[in-house]
Amino acid sequence: MAIRVLLVDDQPLLRTGFRLILESEPEISVVGEAADGHAALADTRRLLPDVVLMDIRMPGKDGIDATREILRWANGSGQQVRVLVLTTFDLDEYVVEALRAGASGFLLKDVPPDELAGAIRVVADGAAIVAPTVTRRLLDRFADKLPASRERPAPQLDHLTEREREVLRLLARGLSNAEIARRLVVSDTTVKTHVGNVLTKLGLRDRVQAVVHAYETGIVRPGEDED
């Protein structure tokens, strides 16, 4: 079945450009367009897209608030909706807030067409499009500007085993599963199991949110070097 995409941007020309790109992909279907966050939430409820391609800076309800409300609604209704945010700058503090709100990653607005389609496929498949190394770079730059989380209390890190804490720390430093496996002298499968346990115990959606939470709870601190 085709991946259903909702386009959200206050600039009609950009929405038209994205639609032309995505409609050339046989496995992607653009089911609607919205010009602001209020319309995005209403259209998500009505059209049930798999992926919302979300602009950040819009009049009225911005993309961060819209992302937060869309994913809160999706979690409450059991719908599988993913949000992929768009930004003009690759180091934009608003991107961090969008990731904290639950977005599965971000793209630059000048993303090449093949990368746009590829990112939508990745997100629709339940993965995150922002590499942990990129997320760490964002957090290192903007951590001192992040407000306290308003959505939920800090994760219950005491539920993690010592090994799971170690895996979370390495994951937050940008290491891949293979790199973590080499560091801990275990198999890739074991690392994958530990990562899954960390996400489940902390109620996180993906590796990107795991990196954010590692910073929020002090597991990793901005600018901290690897051991």
mmCIF file of C-alpha atoms in Angstrom:
data_model
loop_
_atom_site.group_PDB
_atom_site.id
_atom_site.type_symbol
_atom_site.label_atom_id
_atom_site.label_comp_id
_atom_site.label_asym_id
_atom_site.label_seq_id
_atom_site.Cartn_x
_atom_site.Cartn_y
_atom_site.Cartn_z
ATOM 1 C CA MET A 1 0.000 0.000 0.000
ATOM 2 C CA ALA A 2 1.124 3.560 -0.723
ATOM 3 C CA ILE A 3 2.526 5.698 2.080
ATOM 4 C CA ARG A 4 -0.037 8.424 2.809
ATOM 5 C CA VAL A 5 1.573 11.854 3.253
ATOM 6 C CA LEU A 6 0.132 15.135 4.529
ATOM 7 C CA LEU A 7 2.060 18.272 3.472
ATOM 8 C CA VAL A 8 2.140 21.135 5.998
ATOM 9 C CA ASP A 9 3.752 24.453 5.020
ATOM 10 C CA ASP A 10 2.519 28.040 4.920
ATOM 11 C CA GLN A 11 4.111 28.597 1.498
ATOM 12 C CA PRO A 12 1.895 27.282 -1.343
ATOM 13 C CA LEU A 13 4.780 27.096 -3.813
ATOM 14 C CA LEU A 14 6.752 24.815 -1.512
ATOM 15 C CA ARG A 15 3.752 22.564 -0.993
ATOM 16 C CA THR A 16 3.299 22.377 -4.765
ATOM 17 C CA GLY A 17 6.956 21.495 -5.240
ATOM 18 C CA PHE A 18 6.861 18.767 -2.620
ATOM 19 C CA ARG A 19 3.645 17.373 -4.090
ATOM 20 C CA LEU A 20 5.163 17.177 -7.581
ATOM 21 C CA ILE A 21 8.200 15.359 -6.223
ATOM 22 C CA LEU A 22 6.275 12.883 -4.104
ATOM 23 C CA GLU A 23 3.525 12.152 -6.604
ATOM 24 C CA SER A 24 6.192 10.899 -9.002
ATOM 25 C CA GLU A 25 6.917 8.111 -6.502
ATOM 26 C CA PRO A 26 4.561 5.153 -7.070
ATOM 27 C CA GLU A 27 4.583 4.044 -3.427
ATOM 28 C CA ILE A 28 3.837 7.525 -1.991
ATOM 29 C CA SER A 29 0.464 9.262 -2.069
ATOM 30 C CA VAL A 30 -0.095 12.897 -1.058
ATOM 31 C CA VAL A 31 -3.493 12.868 0.637
ATOM 32 C CA GLY A 32 -3.711 16.534 1.609
ATOM 33 C CA GLU A 33 -2.116 19.917 2.262
ATOM 34 C CA ALA A 34 -2.338 22.275 5.225
ATOM 35 C CA ALA A 35 -1.073 25.844 5.649
ATOM 36 C CA ASP A 36 -0.776 25.974 9.448
ATOM 37 C CA GLY A 37 -0.704 23.857 12.577
ATOM 38 C CA HIS A 38 -4.434 24.071 13.277
ATOM 39 C CA ALA A 39 -5.272 22.753 9.820
ATOM 40 C CA ALA A 40 -2.562 20.098 10.139
ATOM 41 C CA LEU A 41 -4.156 18.651 13.272
ATOM 42 C CA ALA A 42 -7.645 18.699 11.759
ATOM 43 C CA ASP A 43 -6.455 17.130 8.502
ATOM 44 C CA THR A 44 -4.472 14.448 10.332
ATOM 45 C CA ARG A 45 -7.590 13.378 12.190
ATOM 46 C CA ARG A 46 -9.643 13.417 8.990
ATOM 47 C CA LEU A 47 -7.198 11.966 6.464
ATOM 48 C CA LEU A 48 -5.166 9.594 8.687
ATOM 49 C CA PRO A 49 -1.790 10.052 6.946
ATOM 50 C CA ASP A 50 1.137 7.752 7.667
ATOM 51 C CA VAL A 51 3.620 10.658 7.574
ATOM 52 C CA VAL A 52 3.123 14.374 8.167
ATOM 53 C CA LEU A 53 5.766 16.508 6.448
ATOM 54 C CA MET A 54 5.749 19.446 8.869
ATOM 55 C CA ASP A 55 7.117 22.975 8.510
ATOM 56 C CA ILE A 56 8.316 24.513 11.784
ATOM 57 C CA ARG A 57 7.767 28.248 11.445
ATOM 58 C CA MET A 58 4.171 29.039 10.544
ATOM 59 C CA PRO A 59 1.684 31.712 11.658
ATOM 60 C CA GLY A 60 -0.798 30.739 14.346
ATOM 61 C CA LYS A 61 0.020 27.272 15.629
ATOM 62 C CA ASP A 62 3.610 26.480 14.692
ATOM 63 C CA GLY A 63 4.975 23.104 13.682
ATOM 64 C CA ILE A 64 6.248 22.244 17.160
ATOM 65 C CA ASP A 65 2.867 22.632 18.849
ATOM 66 C CA ALA A 66 1.182 20.892 15.933
ATOM 67 C CA THR A 67 3.618 17.973 16.139
ATOM 68 C CA ARG A 68 3.044 17.617 19.870
ATOM 69 C CA GLU A 69 -0.758 17.645 19.481
ATOM 70 C CA ILE A 70 -0.813 15.332 16.470
ATOM 71 C CA LEU A 71 1.306 12.708 18.216
ATOM 72 C CA ARG A 72 -0.661 13.033 21.458
ATOM 73 C CA TRP A 73 -3.837 12.402 19.456
ATOM 74 C CA ALA A 74 -2.240 9.532 17.533
ATOM 75 C CA ASN A 75 -1.047 7.838 20.717
ATOM 76 C CA GLY A 76 -4.462 8.190 22.298
ATOM 77 C CA SER A 77 -6.337 6.898 19.270
ATOM 78 C CA GLY A 78 -3.942 4.108 18.341
ATOM 79 C CA GLN A 79 -3.141 5.621 14.932
ATOM 80 C CA GLN A 80 0.374 5.162 13.533
ATOM 81 C CA VAL A 81 1.321 8.683 12.486
ATOM 82 C CA ARG A 82 4.907 9.872 12.078
ATOM 83 C CA VAL A 83 6.050 13.484 11.771
ATOM 84 C CA LEU A 84 9.026 14.553 9.685
ATOM 85 C CA VAL A 85 9.838 18.226 10.248
ATOM 86 C CA LEU A 86 11.252 20.707 7.742
ATOM 87 C CA THR A 87 13.659 23.509 8.508
ATOM 88 C CA THR A 88 15.574 26.137 6.571
ATOM 89 C CA PHE A 89 18.703 25.738 8.663
ATOM 90 C CA ASP A 90 20.466 22.524 9.604
ATOM 91 C CA LEU A 91 21.243 23.809 13.128
ATOM 92 C CA ASP A 92 17.991 25.364 14.264
ATOM 93 C CA GLU A 93 17.056 25.285 17.942
ATOM 94 C CA TYR A 94 13.449 24.742 16.896
ATOM 95 C CA VAL A 95 14.474 21.397 15.462
ATOM 96 C CA VAL A 96 15.472 20.197 18.929
ATOM 97 C CA GLU A 97 12.065 21.157 20.291
ATOM 98 C CA ALA A 98 10.385 19.338 17.400
ATOM 99 C CA LEU A 99 12.358 16.194 18.205
ATOM 100 C CA ARG A 100 11.403 16.517 21.854
ATOM 101 C CA ALA A 101 7.779 16.860 20.788
ATOM 102 C CA GLY A 102 8.056 13.432 19.183
ATOM 103 C CA ALA A 103 9.047 14.069 15.568
ATOM 104 C CA SER A 104 10.923 11.220 13.928
ATOM 105 C CA GLY A 105 13.537 13.495 12.385
ATOM 106 C CA PHE A 106 14.077 16.536 10.240
ATOM 107 C CA LEU A 107 15.031 17.585 6.726
ATOM 108 C CA LEU A 108 16.287 20.765 5.154
ATOM 109 C CA LYS A 109 13.843 22.452 2.783
ATOM 110 C CA ASP A 110 16.369 22.194 -0.044
ATOM 111 C CA VAL A 111 16.603 18.414 0.350
ATOM 112 C CA PRO A 112 17.233 16.600 -2.982
ATOM 113 C CA PRO A 113 14.088 14.900 -4.320
ATOM 114 C CA ASP A 114 15.423 11.358 -3.916
ATOM 115 C CA GLU A 115 16.421 12.043 -0.317
ATOM 116 C CA LEU A 116 12.979 13.477 0.459
ATOM 117 C CA ALA A 117 11.249 10.353 -0.788
ATOM 118 C CA GLY A 118 13.775 8.128 0.934
ATOM 119 C CA ALA A 119 13.314 9.932 4.255
ATOM 120 C CA ILE A 120 9.563 9.507 4.078
ATOM 121 C CA ARG A 121 9.996 5.775 3.487
ATOM 122 C CA VAL A 122 12.356 5.479 6.460
ATOM 123 C CA VAL A 123 10.016 7.352 8.790
ATOM 124 C CA ALA A 124 6.944 5.474 7.588
ATOM 125 C CA ASP A 125 8.779 2.255 8.399
ATOM 126 C CA GLY A 126 9.081 3.372 12.018
ATOM 127 C CA ALA A 127 12.709 4.481 12.007
ATOM 128 C CA ALA A 128 14.263 7.902 12.651
ATOM 129 C CA ILE A 129 15.835 9.928 9.873
ATOM 130 C CA VAL A 130 18.192 11.978 12.063
ATOM 131 C CA ALA A 131 21.437 10.173 12.835
ATOM 132 C CA PRO A 132 22.371 10.155 16.533
ATOM 133 C CA THR A 133 25.566 12.057 15.718
ATOM 134 C CA VAL A 134 23.543 14.893 14.189
ATOM 135 C CA THR A 135 21.185 14.927 17.162
ATOM 136 C CA ARG A 136 24.131 15.146 19.538
ATOM 137 C CA ARG A 137 25.554 18.085 17.579
ATOM 138 C CA LEU A 138 22.218 19.877 17.853
ATOM 139 C CA LEU A 139 21.958 19.228 21.573
ATOM 140 C CA ASP A 140 25.547 20.281 22.245
ATOM 141 C CA ARG A 141 24.787 23.612 20.629
ATOM 142 C CA PHE A 142 21.355 24.304 22.081
ATOM 143 C CA ALA A 143 21.158 22.329 25.355
ATOM 144 C CA ASP A 144 21.499 25.459 27.482
ATOM 145 C CA LYS A 145 18.456 26.966 25.724
ATOM 146 C CA LEU A 146 16.125 24.003 26.175
ATOM 147 C CA PRO A 147 13.256 24.571 28.612
ATOM 148 C CA ALA A 148 12.253 21.853 31.053
ATOM 149 C CA SER A 149 10.048 19.218 29.483
ATOM 150 C CA ARG A 150 6.367 19.986 29.892
ATOM 151 C CA GLU A 151 5.064 16.784 28.394
ATOM 152 C CA ARG A 152 6.053 14.102 30.875
ATOM 153 C CA PRO A 153 8.261 13.550 33.910
ATOM 154 C CA ALA A 154 11.907 12.576 33.511
ATOM 155 C CA PRO A 155 12.410 8.934 32.496
ATOM 156 C CA GLN A 156 12.723 6.416 35.308
ATOM 157 C CA LEU A 157 16.364 5.607 34.742
ATOM 158 C CA ASP A 158 16.408 3.362 37.797
ATOM 159 C CA HIS A 159 14.420 0.859 35.729
ATOM 160 C CA LEU A 160 17.460 0.338 33.511
ATOM 161 C CA THR A 161 20.161 -2.191 34.237
ATOM 162 C CA GLU A 162 23.768 -0.999 34.389
ATOM 163 C CA ARG A 163 24.410 -2.451 30.946
ATOM 164 C CA GLU A 164 21.329 -0.716 29.526
ATOM 165 C CA ARG A 165 22.535 2.596 30.976
ATOM 166 C CA GLU A 166 25.887 2.021 29.329
ATOM 167 C CA VAL A 167 24.226 1.301 25.995
ATOM 168 C CA LEU A 168 22.118 4.457 26.325
ATOM 169 C CA ARG A 169 25.236 6.520 27.048
ATOM 170 C CA LEU A 170 27.047 5.178 23.986
ATOM 171 C CA LEU A 171 23.970 5.538 21.806
ATOM 172 C CA ALA A 172 23.671 9.172 22.889
ATOM 173 C CA ARG A 173 27.294 9.781 21.893
ATOM 174 C CA GLY A 174 26.396 8.818 18.337
ATOM 175 C CA LEU A 175 27.665 5.237 18.169
ATOM 176 C CA SER A 176 25.925 2.756 15.894
ATOM 177 C CA ASN A 177 24.864 -0.683 17.095
ATOM 178 C CA ALA A 178 27.977 -2.202 15.527
ATOM 179 C CA GLU A 179 30.236 0.341 17.233
ATOM 180 C CA ILE A 180 28.541 -0.237 20.578
ATOM 181 C CA ALA A 181 28.953 -3.996 20.118
ATOM 182 C CA ARG A 182 32.689 -3.598 19.508
ATOM 183 C CA ARG A 183 33.051 -1.284 22.502
ATOM 184 C CA LEU A 184 31.235 -3.680 24.849
ATOM 185 C CA VAL A 185 32.576 -6.851 23.191
ATOM 186 C CA VAL A 186 29.113 -8.284 22.585
ATOM 187 C CA SER A 187 27.147 -9.231 19.471
ATOM 188 C CA ASP A 188 25.129 -6.812 17.360
ATOM 189 C CA THR A 189 22.014 -8.802 18.278
ATOM 190 C CA THR A 190 22.684 -8.278 21.977
ATOM 191 C CA VAL A 191 23.052 -4.535 21.463
ATOM 192 C CA LYS A 192 19.819 -4.425 19.467
ATOM 193 C CA THR A 193 18.066 -6.180 22.343
ATOM 194 C CA HIS A 194 19.476 -3.698 24.871
ATOM 195 C CA VAL A 195 18.431 -0.724 22.717
ATOM 196 C CA GLY A 196 14.921 -2.161 22.440
ATOM 197 C CA ASN A 197 14.760 -2.611 26.209
ATOM 198 C CA VAL A 198 15.889 0.979 26.795
ATOM 199 C CA LEU A 199 13.221 2.373 24.456
ATOM 200 C CA THR A 200 10.507 0.215 26.001
ATOM 201 C CA LYS A 201 11.397 0.937 29.642
ATOM 202 C CA LEU A 202 11.671 4.686 29.086
ATOM 203 C CA GLY A 203 8.612 4.911 26.840
ATOM 204 C CA LEU A 204 10.561 6.357 23.911
ATOM 205 C CA ARG A 205 9.663 6.162 20.226
ATOM 206 C CA ASP A 206 13.119 5.787 18.669
ATOM 207 C CA ARG A 207 16.877 6.360 18.985
ATOM 208 C CA VAL A 208 16.523 10.096 18.404
ATOM 209 C CA GLN A 209 14.321 10.506 21.472
ATOM 210 C CA ALA A 210 16.745 8.290 23.408
ATOM 211 C CA VAL A 211 19.555 10.752 22.651
ATOM 212 C CA VAL A 212 17.399 13.702 23.742
ATOM 213 C CA HIS A 213 16.448 11.990 27.000
ATOM 214 C CA ALA A 214 20.032 11.037 27.707
ATOM 215 C CA TYR A 215 20.905 14.745 27.659
ATOM 216 C CA GLU A 216 17.847 15.765 29.664
ATOM 217 C CA THR A 217 18.638 13.326 32.448
ATOM 218 C CA GLY A 218 22.378 13.953 32.593
ATOM 219 C CA ILE A 219 23.442 10.562 31.237
ATOM 220 C CA VAL A 220 25.418 12.567 28.670
ATOM 221 C CA ARG A 221 26.333 16.236 29.026
ATOM 222 C CA PRO A 222 26.880 18.804 26.272
ATOM 223 C CA GLY A 223 30.441 18.816 24.989
ATOM 224 C CA GLU A 224 31.370 15.700 26.951
ATOM 225 C CA ASP A 225 34.077 13.669 25.247
ATOM 226 C CA GLU A 226 34.011 9.912 24.930
ATOM 227 C CA ASP A 227 35.940 7.878 27.455
#
